[in-house]
Amino acid sequence: MDSVVNFRMLATALFLIASGNPIQGLPKENGDEEKLRNAEERIFRHILKENPEFATYYSFHDYNDKLESFSLEAFQRRKMECNDILNSIKTINVSNLSSQAKLDYKFLHSFLETYLEGFTWINYGALTPLNFLDKTILTQSWVYRTEYIDEKDFEDYFKRMDSIPRRIDELIHLMKAAIRLNRTSHLASIDRLTDELQLFKIQASLFYPIKLKEIILVNHIPNDTWTEIRHKIQNKVTKQIAPSYKNFKRFIEEEYIPAARPKAGLSSLKDGIKYYEACLKWYFGYNITATEVYNLGVSETKRIAKKMKEVMSQLNFHGDLKEFFNHLKDIPEFYNISESKIIDEYRDIIQKRVNPVLFNIFHHVPLEEVRVAGVENNAPWGSYGRNVFRVNVRWPEDRSTFTMLPLTLHETNPGHHFQVSYSNANPIPKYRRLYLSGKYYAVPLALPNYAAFMEGWATYAEFLGEELNLYKDPYELFGRYCSEIFRAIRLIVDPGIHAFGWTREEAINFITNYTEFPIQQVEIEVDRYITWPGQACTYKIGELKIKELRSIAEKTLGNLFNIKDFHHQILKNGRISLALLEEVILEWIDKVKQSAADHSGGATVKWLSRRSSFTVMSTIFTSVLLTSYSHIYLPLNIL
C-alpha cells in the first residue's frame, strides 16, 4: 500500500516540478512577482475545486468526494472568485516584473477577463450542458480514474455517487430555463443523445471500479468489506441513481425535445448574431465578424481548389472535384482496407516517415511516444488526447489512404502530440497545463482553452508536411489539399449556419461537393458545427495567423530567420491566445534584430517595418464580399 501512496505523491510532484513550481533554495521573487505566482496558484486550485472529476483525471485527489455543480449559485461563486483574482493582480506594478513574468501576467489577465466577459451570455449555451458531443450525464470516467488505496477513498467515492441525483436535478433546472427563455439547442445536437439514452442501462456494474477485487486484495481489505462495498454500490444505484436517470430521460423526451429550436443557426435566437460573434471572439481572442470569417473562407477555398485542379491536371484528369472524388473511389488501392491495416498504416507513417525528419525544423524533439488506437463512435476521423491518437474505424471501407498522412501530421507529430509534449518540457504555470475539455457547449461562458492556437498549429503541421517533402506522390498531395479545403469550407459553412440562415441540409449539400467524406461523416460534421458554434473555424484562422507571423518574421529578419527558432517561440508557452502569440513573435523579432545590431558593432541595420494585421486579417485575401446578414447559399461554380 505504501508503494501506491508514494506513486500518487510522485505523480503530483512530477506535475508540479514540470510546471515550474517554486522550489526552496532558489532566490526569492520580488513582491509583485510573488503576487502573480499566488494568483496563478489560486486559479489553479479554483479550476480543480470547481471541476472535481477533472481534478481526479489529473491525479489531484482533494475533491474525490464531489461532482461538478451546475447550479446557478455555482456560476455566481465562480464569477466572484475569478473577479477577485483579477482584482488582485491589478495591484501589481507590471514594470517590476521580469520579461517572462510580464507575459505570464498578460496571460492570466486575459484568461480571467475572457471568462468574466462570458457572463454576458449566461442565458444561452450554458443552459444546456448536454448534447451528442458533451455527454456530462453519461460519462462516468471518474469511476476508473479514481485511486482506491484505503477506506477513505471508498468513502469519498460513495459521497460522489450520492451527488449524482443532485447534479441531474441541476441539469434539468438549467434546461428548463433554456425552454422558458427560448434558448434551447437544435434537434441535431440532441437527437443522437436520445438514442444513447435509450441504449444506456443503469446498472451497478457501471459503478464498480475496474479490478475492484484486485484493489481490495492488494490493500489487504477484509473480504467482508469487499461484500459491503458491492452492496453499497448496488443499493445506491437501485434507490438513488437509476430513478434519477429515468426522470432525466423522461424530461429530455417529453419536455426538452419538443421545445428544441426549429432553426439550426444562432441567428434565430434573440441577439443571436452578437452571441455568435462573442463565441468567435472567445476562440480567437480578438473581435471578428461573421462576414469576415465567411470572406476568408471563400478566398481560401478558391485558392485551395485551384491547387487541387493543378494536381488533377498532373494526373490527366479534366473533370470537376466531385467527379475526381468518384474516380478515386474506383481505384482499389485507395479504399477498402481493414481496420487493423488502417491502424498499422498510421503507425508506419509516424515511425518511418514523420519522426525521422522532425529535427529538420525543430531544435528539440520530445521523447514521449504516441499510441494509435481505433475507436467506433460519432467522432471525427481522428482525435488526440493523453498520448493517444484515436482513429475512427467505424466505416473502414470509406477510409481513403491518400488522406492518412495529413491527419497523422495534424494529430501526432508535429501536430497535437508534438505541441503538447513540447510545451510540457518547458516551465509554464500549472493552471496552463490543465486542459478543460467538454465545455464547448458553454462558450463564451467558459475558461478559455485557446483552441485557435491548438488547432491552428495542428493545421499548420499539415502544411509543414509539404516543406518536409513528406507527400510522396500527387495523390498524397491531393489528400493534403482535401484536408486543407475541408478546413477552409468550415469558414463558409459555420457562419453560413449561424449568421446567414443556412439549413442543416444546405450545409450538408455544400460540403459534399468539396470532400470525399462519406455522407454519414459529413452529417456528423455539420451537426458538430450546429452544436459548437465557432469551434470549427479555429483550424484555418489559427493556421493563417501562424503563417502570417512567419511571413512577417521571414521578411523582417531575412537571412537571420531560423525556422527552428521560430517554431520554438510558437510552442514554448503552450496554449496561448492568438493576440499574445503575436506579441511573443514580434518581441522575438525585435530581440533578433537587436542582437544582430549589437554584433555588427552598432552599425545601422535596415529592417522592414513590422506590422500587426490582427484586426484586419480578412483584408489579407481578396474575396467575394458578403456585406449583409441575408440568406446566402453559394453556387458551386463560385469556387
XYZ file of C-alpha atoms in Angstrom:
639
model
C 0.000 0.000 0.000
C 2.879 2.360 0.772
C 4.164 1.984 -2.779
C 0.789 3.062 -4.143
C 0.689 6.070 -1.851
C 4.186 7.024 -2.923
C 3.195 6.716 -6.572
C 0.306 9.106 -6.019
C 2.622 11.601 -4.331
C 5.231 11.126 -7.052
C 2.718 11.772 -9.856
C 1.622 15.022 -8.250
C 5.210 16.065 -7.533
C 6.273 15.475 -11.132
C 3.368 17.619 -12.358
C 4.354 20.433 -10.002
C 8.046 20.279 -10.888
C 7.314 20.261 -14.623
C 5.058 23.242 -14.112
C 7.810 25.419 -12.740
C 6.524 25.259 -9.179
C 8.817 27.289 -6.887
C 11.462 25.159 -5.191
C 13.004 26.021 -1.850
C 16.522 27.354 -2.045
C 16.024 29.470 -5.177
C 16.240 33.285 -4.962
C 13.033 34.788 -3.601
C 10.875 36.646 -6.119
C 10.088 40.322 -5.669
C 6.760 41.296 -4.121
C 4.964 41.831 -7.413
C 6.106 38.529 -8.866
C 5.069 36.828 -5.649
C 1.577 38.333 -6.026
C 1.437 36.992 -9.567
C 2.521 33.487 -8.547
C -0.009 33.479 -5.713
C -2.747 34.442 -8.172
C -1.653 31.653 -10.529
C -1.847 29.197 -7.646
C -5.324 30.458 -6.759
C -6.683 29.967 -10.268
C -5.066 26.526 -10.425
C -6.788 25.466 -7.198
C -10.016 27.122 -8.300
C -10.095 25.109 -11.529
C -9.528 21.848 -9.667
C -12.105 22.631 -6.978
C -14.823 23.632 -9.438
C -14.084 20.690 -11.747
C -13.561 17.803 -9.315
C -13.813 14.953 -11.845
C -11.275 16.806 -13.945
C -9.007 17.061 -10.875
C -9.255 13.295 -10.449
C -8.277 12.893 -14.107
C -5.082 14.857 -13.413
C -4.314 12.824 -10.252
C -5.291 15.549 -7.778
C -7.480 13.792 -5.237
C -8.536 16.520 -2.798
C -12.002 16.674 -4.363
C -12.702 12.983 -4.984
C -15.900 13.210 -2.943
C -17.508 15.833 -5.209
C -19.056 16.260 -8.649
C -19.125 19.470 -10.669
C -22.105 21.631 -9.807
C -24.432 23.108 -12.425
C -26.415 25.265 -10.011
C -26.874 28.990 -10.588
C -25.193 29.542 -7.215
C -22.107 27.729 -8.528
C -21.990 30.027 -11.580
C -22.023 33.080 -9.310
C -19.407 31.589 -6.981
C -17.048 31.044 -9.899
C -17.653 34.556 -11.156
C -16.855 36.091 -7.759
C -13.667 34.077 -7.287
C -12.296 34.854 -10.765
C -13.185 38.521 -10.393
C -11.384 38.590 -7.044
C -8.257 37.019 -8.556
C -8.361 39.521 -11.421
C -8.611 42.436 -8.990
C -5.676 41.052 -7.008
C -3.327 41.147 -9.999
C -4.448 44.632 -10.995
C -2.499 45.876 -7.949
C 0.753 44.540 -9.431
C 3.304 47.034 -10.740
C 3.991 45.340 -14.068
C 7.224 47.298 -14.586
C 8.744 45.351 -11.672
C 8.190 42.019 -13.406
C 10.740 40.068 -15.405
C 10.183 39.633 -19.131
C 8.686 36.159 -18.676
C 6.582 37.278 -15.708
C 5.151 40.123 -17.795
C 3.969 37.588 -20.361
C 2.561 35.398 -17.574
C 0.740 38.450 -16.192
C -0.799 39.269 -19.577
C -1.822 35.659 -19.998
C -3.568 35.434 -16.616
C -5.229 38.831 -17.060
C -6.583 37.819 -20.480
C -7.578 34.364 -19.217
C -9.717 35.781 -16.406
C -11.116 38.673 -18.418
C -12.218 36.360 -21.226
C -14.072 34.139 -18.788
C -15.765 37.025 -16.990
C -16.891 38.604 -20.273
C -18.718 35.361 -20.985
C -21.219 36.035 -18.204
C -22.957 38.415 -20.599
C -24.195 35.232 -22.293
C -25.037 33.145 -19.228
C -28.587 32.557 -20.505
C -27.501 30.929 -23.772
C -25.437 27.774 -24.371
C -24.524 27.317 -20.716
C -28.168 26.459 -20.008
C -27.864 23.202 -21.977
C -24.740 21.366 -20.781
C -25.656 18.253 -22.721
C -25.560 17.242 -26.386
C -24.294 14.399 -28.525
C -20.725 15.714 -28.110
C -20.790 16.877 -24.469
C -22.181 13.932 -22.503
C -21.851 15.068 -18.911
C -24.570 12.806 -17.610
C -23.454 9.682 -19.472
C -19.781 9.971 -18.599
C -18.636 8.109 -15.506
C -14.922 8.122 -16.359
C -14.124 9.157 -12.799
C -15.107 5.639 -11.708
C -11.983 4.117 -13.195
C -9.739 7.168 -12.795
C -10.181 7.335 -9.039
C -7.444 5.728 -6.948
C -8.630 3.308 -4.271
C -5.977 2.953 -1.601
C -7.752 2.993 1.727
C -11.242 3.128 3.171
C -11.384 6.935 2.957
C -11.079 6.651 -0.823
C -14.190 4.477 -0.844
C -15.977 6.915 1.473
C -15.189 9.720 -0.981
C -16.373 7.532 -3.822
C -19.730 6.907 -2.158
C -20.180 10.632 -1.490
C -19.558 11.274 -5.170
C -22.176 8.695 -6.094
C -24.604 10.409 -3.711
C -24.104 13.639 -5.703
C -25.378 12.185 -8.981
C -29.113 12.785 -8.332
C -28.346 16.338 -7.219
C -26.449 17.019 -10.431
C -29.220 15.593 -12.586
C -31.695 17.894 -10.841
C -29.391 20.869 -11.536
C -29.158 19.948 -15.220
C -32.933 19.694 -15.507
C -33.321 23.071 -13.776
C -30.914 24.730 -16.248
C -32.507 23.119 -19.279
C -35.981 24.161 -18.127
C -34.660 27.735 -18.028
C -33.489 27.289 -21.639
C -37.012 26.210 -22.604
C -38.568 29.145 -20.754
C -36.231 31.661 -22.448
C -36.467 30.072 -25.939
C -32.724 29.328 -25.891
C -32.800 25.586 -26.488
C -30.485 23.569 -28.719
C -31.406 22.418 -32.210
C -32.616 18.845 -32.601
C -29.400 17.927 -34.460
C -27.488 18.494 -31.219
C -29.587 16.161 -29.115
C -31.315 13.541 -31.263
C -28.304 11.196 -31.162
C -28.245 11.718 -27.417
C -31.760 10.317 -27.117
C -30.607 7.186 -28.933
C -27.793 6.791 -26.421
C -30.165 7.328 -23.514
C -32.318 4.525 -24.903
C -29.326 2.197 -25.007
C -27.846 3.389 -21.718
C -28.711 0.933 -18.967
C -28.099 1.996 -15.389
C -26.663 -0.947 -13.555
C -24.354 -1.427 -10.621
C -21.511 -2.751 -12.781
C -21.101 0.727 -14.315
C -20.016 1.963 -10.925
C -17.693 -0.859 -9.963
C -14.101 0.384 -10.135
C -12.078 -1.583 -12.655
C -10.310 -4.518 -10.990
C -12.047 -3.667 -7.714
C -11.444 -7.111 -6.259
C -7.725 -6.920 -7.071
C -7.550 -3.470 -5.458
C -9.068 -4.824 -2.270
C -6.764 -7.830 -2.196
C -3.628 -5.741 -2.769
C -4.591 -3.364 0.012
C -5.460 -6.217 2.391
C -9.058 -5.081 2.859
C -11.095 -7.851 4.542
C -13.485 -9.884 2.386
C -16.440 -8.667 4.450
C -15.576 -5.122 3.426
C -15.497 -6.195 -0.228
C -19.025 -7.585 0.103
C -20.187 -4.450 1.895
C -18.796 -2.223 -0.867
C -20.639 -4.193 -3.544
C -23.883 -3.996 -1.612
C -23.493 -0.254 -1.075
C -22.917 0.359 -4.768
C -25.894 -1.809 -5.712
C -28.125 -0.064 -3.196
C -27.160 3.458 -4.296
C -27.655 2.623 -7.963
C -31.044 0.984 -7.412
C -32.536 3.500 -4.983
C -30.920 6.816 -5.994
C -29.154 6.857 -9.342
C -31.404 4.752 -11.590
C -34.584 6.693 -10.681
C -32.785 9.996 -11.354
C -31.650 8.843 -14.786
C -35.144 7.625 -15.564
C -36.534 11.036 -14.651
C -33.917 12.769 -16.805
C -34.706 10.550 -19.791
C -38.408 11.398 -19.408
C -37.589 15.125 -19.217
C -35.483 15.036 -22.397
C -38.083 13.106 -24.390
C -41.257 14.778 -23.129
C -40.181 18.361 -22.421
C -36.850 19.352 -23.974
C -37.012 17.738 -27.411
C -40.482 19.142 -28.184
C -39.076 22.582 -27.302
C -35.879 22.257 -29.395
C -35.281 25.343 -31.524
C -36.586 24.850 -35.064
C -33.716 26.557 -36.908
C -30.135 25.323 -36.868
C -28.382 28.681 -36.546
C -27.903 31.056 -33.630
C -29.292 33.936 -35.697
C -32.749 32.554 -34.928
C -32.242 33.483 -31.255
C -32.598 36.939 -29.736
C -29.255 38.760 -30.275
C -28.111 35.541 -31.933
C -25.541 37.091 -34.272
C -23.962 39.046 -31.414
C -23.864 35.815 -29.447
C -22.194 34.006 -32.370
C -19.551 36.710 -32.734
C -18.932 36.550 -28.971
C -18.209 32.841 -29.492
C -15.754 33.717 -32.275
C -14.013 36.233 -30.015
C -13.712 33.616 -27.254
C -11.979 31.231 -29.654
C -9.671 33.751 -31.370
C -9.017 36.308 -28.636
C -9.982 39.304 -30.783
C -13.074 40.767 -32.420
C -14.002 39.402 -35.826
C -17.338 39.427 -37.616
C -19.173 36.530 -39.201
C -18.799 38.310 -42.540
C -15.013 38.494 -42.207
C -14.809 34.793 -41.361
C -17.047 33.965 -44.317
C -14.943 36.044 -46.721
C -11.762 34.335 -45.547
C -13.434 31.008 -46.211
C -14.400 31.957 -49.756
C -10.902 33.224 -50.517
C -9.111 30.212 -49.047
C -11.474 27.736 -50.677
C -10.884 29.298 -54.100
C -7.103 29.222 -53.582
C -7.032 25.581 -52.457
C -9.477 24.445 -55.154
C -7.045 25.868 -57.708
C -4.228 23.791 -56.171
C -6.393 20.690 -56.373
C -7.128 21.381 -60.031
C -3.382 21.615 -60.697
C -2.836 18.158 -59.200
C -5.756 16.777 -61.198
C -4.174 18.176 -64.374
C -0.885 16.442 -63.490
C -2.865 13.208 -63.356
C -4.518 13.984 -66.720
C -7.982 14.324 -65.219
C -10.102 17.193 -66.509
C -13.451 16.890 -64.722
C -14.604 18.709 -61.581
C -13.758 17.893 -57.956
C -16.772 15.703 -57.335
C -16.062 13.687 -60.471
C -12.450 13.235 -59.386
C -13.543 12.004 -55.945
C -15.728 9.411 -57.679
C -12.813 8.483 -59.938
C -10.546 7.899 -56.927
C -13.105 5.589 -55.342
C -12.760 3.314 -58.367
C -9.039 2.819 -57.645
C -8.883 -0.245 -55.325
C -5.574 0.629 -53.643
C -7.065 3.784 -52.088
C -10.052 2.217 -50.311
C -11.450 -0.940 -48.722
C -8.648 -1.608 -46.259
C -9.285 -3.424 -42.989
C -9.409 -1.857 -39.525
C -6.127 -3.479 -38.493
C -4.428 -2.324 -41.702
C -5.601 1.244 -41.030
C -4.017 1.203 -37.560
C -0.785 -0.363 -38.862
C -0.538 2.201 -41.657
C -0.853 5.113 -39.241
C 1.869 3.639 -37.027
C 4.184 3.264 -40.013
C 3.580 6.848 -41.127
C 4.527 8.172 -37.680
C 7.552 5.981 -37.055
C 9.044 5.550 -40.520
C 8.161 8.739 -42.385
C 7.459 11.613 -39.983
C 9.646 11.139 -36.908
C 12.965 10.821 -38.815
C 12.653 14.338 -40.317
C 11.472 16.325 -37.281
C 14.956 17.574 -36.399
C 14.993 19.403 -39.743
C 12.597 22.002 -38.324
C 12.916 21.718 -34.521
C 15.767 22.145 -32.055
C 14.271 19.565 -29.711
C 12.020 16.577 -30.293
C 10.070 15.330 -27.231
C 10.660 11.716 -26.249
C 7.037 10.893 -25.425
C 5.703 8.288 -27.830
C 2.204 8.401 -29.251
C -0.027 5.341 -29.351
C -2.527 4.655 -32.159
C -5.909 3.213 -31.165
C -9.088 2.520 -33.120
C -12.485 3.792 -31.957
C -16.012 3.448 -33.324
C -18.346 6.318 -32.470
C -19.872 9.573 -33.712
C -16.465 11.234 -33.713
C -14.261 12.889 -36.355
C -11.900 10.719 -38.423
C -9.179 11.302 -35.849
C -8.587 12.883 -32.445
C -5.800 13.150 -29.899
C -5.530 13.097 -26.117
C -3.130 11.882 -23.418
C -0.538 10.456 -25.837
C -3.166 8.530 -27.821
C -4.092 9.117 -31.476
C -7.656 7.817 -31.775
C -8.648 6.786 -35.283
C -12.319 6.359 -36.138
C -12.619 2.973 -37.836
C -16.410 2.919 -37.900
C -16.532 2.904 -41.711
C -13.180 1.377 -42.763
C -14.354 0.806 -46.330
C -14.720 4.583 -46.769
C -11.301 5.491 -45.377
C -9.038 6.817 -48.130
C -5.340 6.035 -47.832
C -4.263 9.240 -49.606
C -5.691 11.397 -46.767
C -3.972 9.491 -43.951
C -0.727 11.492 -43.925
C -2.230 14.958 -43.292
C -4.394 13.550 -40.495
C -1.317 11.936 -38.942
C 0.620 15.199 -39.123
C -2.334 17.043 -37.564
C -2.981 14.719 -34.627
C 0.511 13.384 -33.801
C 3.860 14.810 -34.942
C 4.452 17.671 -35.480
C 0.796 18.425 -34.615
C -1.102 17.973 -31.350
C 1.053 15.292 -29.720
C 4.209 17.217 -30.515
C 2.901 20.622 -29.397
C 1.597 19.276 -26.074
C 4.776 17.300 -25.377
C 6.939 20.273 -26.368
C 5.206 22.715 -24.036
C 5.242 20.136 -21.223
C 9.031 20.214 -21.408
C 9.015 23.940 -20.597
C 8.352 25.529 -17.161
C 4.920 27.104 -17.563
C 2.436 27.813 -14.726
C 0.437 24.823 -13.528
C -3.005 26.095 -14.471
C -1.912 26.469 -18.090
C -1.177 22.746 -18.251
C -4.772 21.899 -17.425
C -6.969 21.327 -20.459
C -10.670 21.652 -19.698
C -12.318 19.662 -22.467
C -16.051 19.128 -22.819
C -17.026 22.761 -22.153
C -17.737 23.939 -25.693
C -21.483 23.962 -25.064
C -20.977 26.927 -22.671
C -18.815 29.146 -24.908
C -18.260 32.047 -24.388
C -19.000 31.373 -20.701
C -16.043 29.043 -20.212
C -12.429 29.262 -19.153
C -10.521 29.757 -22.424
C -8.668 26.782 -23.889
C -7.162 28.657 -26.874
C -8.407 26.212 -29.480
C -7.395 28.578 -32.300
C -3.760 28.189 -31.274
C -4.012 24.439 -30.717
C -5.906 23.631 -33.903
C -4.115 26.330 -35.864
C -0.752 24.746 -35.092
C -2.013 21.265 -35.969
C -3.334 22.547 -39.306
C -0.023 24.332 -39.904
C 1.637 20.951 -39.245
C -0.148 19.576 -42.318
C 1.449 22.387 -44.327
C 4.862 21.524 -42.849
C 4.479 18.126 -44.471
C 4.875 19.870 -47.825
C 8.042 21.653 -46.727
C 9.447 18.356 -45.452
C 8.616 16.665 -48.789
C 6.546 14.035 -46.998
C 3.769 13.891 -49.585
C 5.278 11.200 -51.779
C 3.111 11.483 -54.922
C 0.357 13.627 -56.487
C -2.333 11.541 -54.814
C -0.998 12.210 -51.317
C -0.574 15.879 -52.175
C -4.177 15.892 -53.321
C -5.080 14.304 -49.985
C -3.305 17.156 -48.235
C -5.411 19.664 -50.179
C -8.549 17.623 -49.402
C -7.797 18.158 -45.736
C -6.995 21.844 -46.188
C -10.080 22.671 -48.233
C -12.149 20.935 -45.578
C -10.756 23.423 -43.020
C -11.465 26.304 -45.403
C -15.074 25.446 -46.200
C -15.780 25.390 -42.469
C -15.217 29.157 -42.554
C -18.077 29.329 -45.049
C -20.420 26.771 -43.513
C -20.114 27.746 -39.832
C -21.149 31.404 -40.283
C -23.471 30.225 -43.050
C -25.421 28.259 -40.456
C -25.199 30.658 -37.524
C -25.319 34.098 -39.169
C -26.780 33.683 -42.646
C -29.636 31.236 -42.159
C -28.328 28.092 -43.850
C -30.307 24.957 -43.080
C -28.669 21.709 -41.998
C -29.443 20.196 -45.408
C -27.893 23.123 -47.304
C -24.714 22.811 -45.240
C -24.502 19.063 -45.900
C -25.065 19.514 -49.649
C -22.425 22.234 -49.851
C -19.758 20.173 -48.068
C -20.323 17.027 -50.143
C -19.131 18.890 -53.228
C -15.737 19.628 -51.654
C -14.870 16.462 -49.757
C -14.655 12.743 -50.341
C -16.004 12.002 -46.854
C -18.963 9.582 -46.718
C -22.329 11.233 -46.188
C -22.599 9.857 -42.632
C -19.388 11.632 -41.635
C -20.487 14.880 -43.288
C -23.747 14.775 -41.332
C -21.845 14.363 -38.068
C -19.575 17.270 -39.015
C -22.495 19.604 -39.741
C -24.211 18.614 -36.506
C -20.970 19.435 -34.732
C -20.957 22.945 -36.262
C -24.560 23.438 -35.155
C -23.707 22.264 -31.638
C -20.383 24.094 -31.131
C -20.738 27.498 -32.873
C -17.367 28.852 -33.987
C -15.182 25.925 -32.945
C -14.765 24.608 -36.482
C -13.351 27.986 -37.567
C -10.356 27.723 -35.230
C -8.337 25.428 -37.512
C -7.983 27.732 -40.508
C -7.956 31.030 -38.608
C -5.211 29.770 -36.295
C -3.146 28.408 -39.174
C -3.445 31.670 -41.101
C -2.238 33.589 -38.051
C 0.840 31.388 -37.633
C 1.630 31.684 -41.342
C 1.171 35.450 -41.181
C 3.578 35.739 -38.231
C 6.091 33.531 -40.017
C 5.853 35.706 -43.127
C 6.482 38.841 -41.050
C 9.488 37.203 -39.384
C 10.955 35.960 -42.673
C 10.594 39.327 -44.408
C 11.860 41.316 -41.434
C 14.811 39.112 -40.477
C 15.919 37.963 -43.932
C 18.858 35.570 -43.623
C 18.702 35.872 -39.827
C 15.436 33.949 -39.825
C 15.776 30.444 -38.378
C 12.803 28.107 -38.725
C 13.784 26.128 -35.620
C 13.923 29.308 -33.537
C 10.561 30.418 -34.904
C 8.898 27.121 -34.050
C 10.390 27.244 -30.554
C 8.880 30.680 -29.985
C 5.496 29.460 -31.211
C 5.415 26.367 -28.989
C 7.356 27.190 -25.831
C 4.491 28.869 -23.935
C 1.902 26.169 -24.537
C -1.719 27.174 -25.159
C -1.919 30.890 -25.795
C -4.301 33.377 -27.377
C -3.538 34.482 -30.922
C -3.173 38.062 -29.660
C -0.491 37.096 -27.134
C 1.177 34.810 -29.663
C 1.607 37.807 -31.924
C 3.228 39.773 -29.087
C 5.634 36.900 -28.406
C 6.734 36.661 -32.039
C 7.099 40.412 -32.581
C 9.148 40.718 -29.391
C 11.348 37.836 -30.533
C 11.872 39.568 -33.894
C 12.985 42.713 -32.065
C 15.469 40.735 -29.964
C 16.982 39.049 -33.011
C 17.294 42.441 -34.720
C 18.890 43.982 -31.641
C 21.305 41.101 -31.225
C 22.387 41.452 -34.861
C 22.865 45.199 -34.418
C 24.961 44.646 -31.284
C 27.170 42.144 -33.066
C 27.611 44.485 -36.018
C 29.357 46.973 -33.742
C 26.483 49.427 -33.689
C 26.278 49.762 -37.464
C 22.936 50.832 -38.840
C 20.836 47.883 -39.916
C 17.835 48.416 -42.169
C 14.748 46.359 -41.429
C 11.327 46.019 -42.920
C 8.862 47.686 -40.604
C 6.867 45.160 -38.658
C 3.113 45.287 -38.734
C 0.221 43.844 -36.840
C -2.756 42.989 -39.004
C -4.661 41.285 -36.234
C -7.917 43.136 -36.554
C -7.881 43.274 -40.328
C -6.879 39.719 -41.168
C -9.779 39.486 -43.584
C -8.130 42.044 -45.863
C -5.151 39.765 -46.492
C -7.087 37.843 -49.091
C -9.166 39.095 -51.988
C -12.605 37.558 -51.855
C -16.206 37.860 -52.872
C -17.508 40.223 -50.196
C -20.607 39.485 -48.217
C -21.937 42.741 -46.834
C -25.202 41.929 -45.085
C -26.725 39.275 -42.876
C -29.018 37.819 -45.505
C -29.668 34.242 -46.516
C -26.703 33.263 -48.711
C -26.150 29.972 -50.496
C -23.002 29.871 -52.581
C -23.479 28.395 -56.052
C -20.888 25.690 -56.613
C -19.260 27.395 -59.600
C -18.079 30.328 -57.485
C -15.148 28.314 -56.126
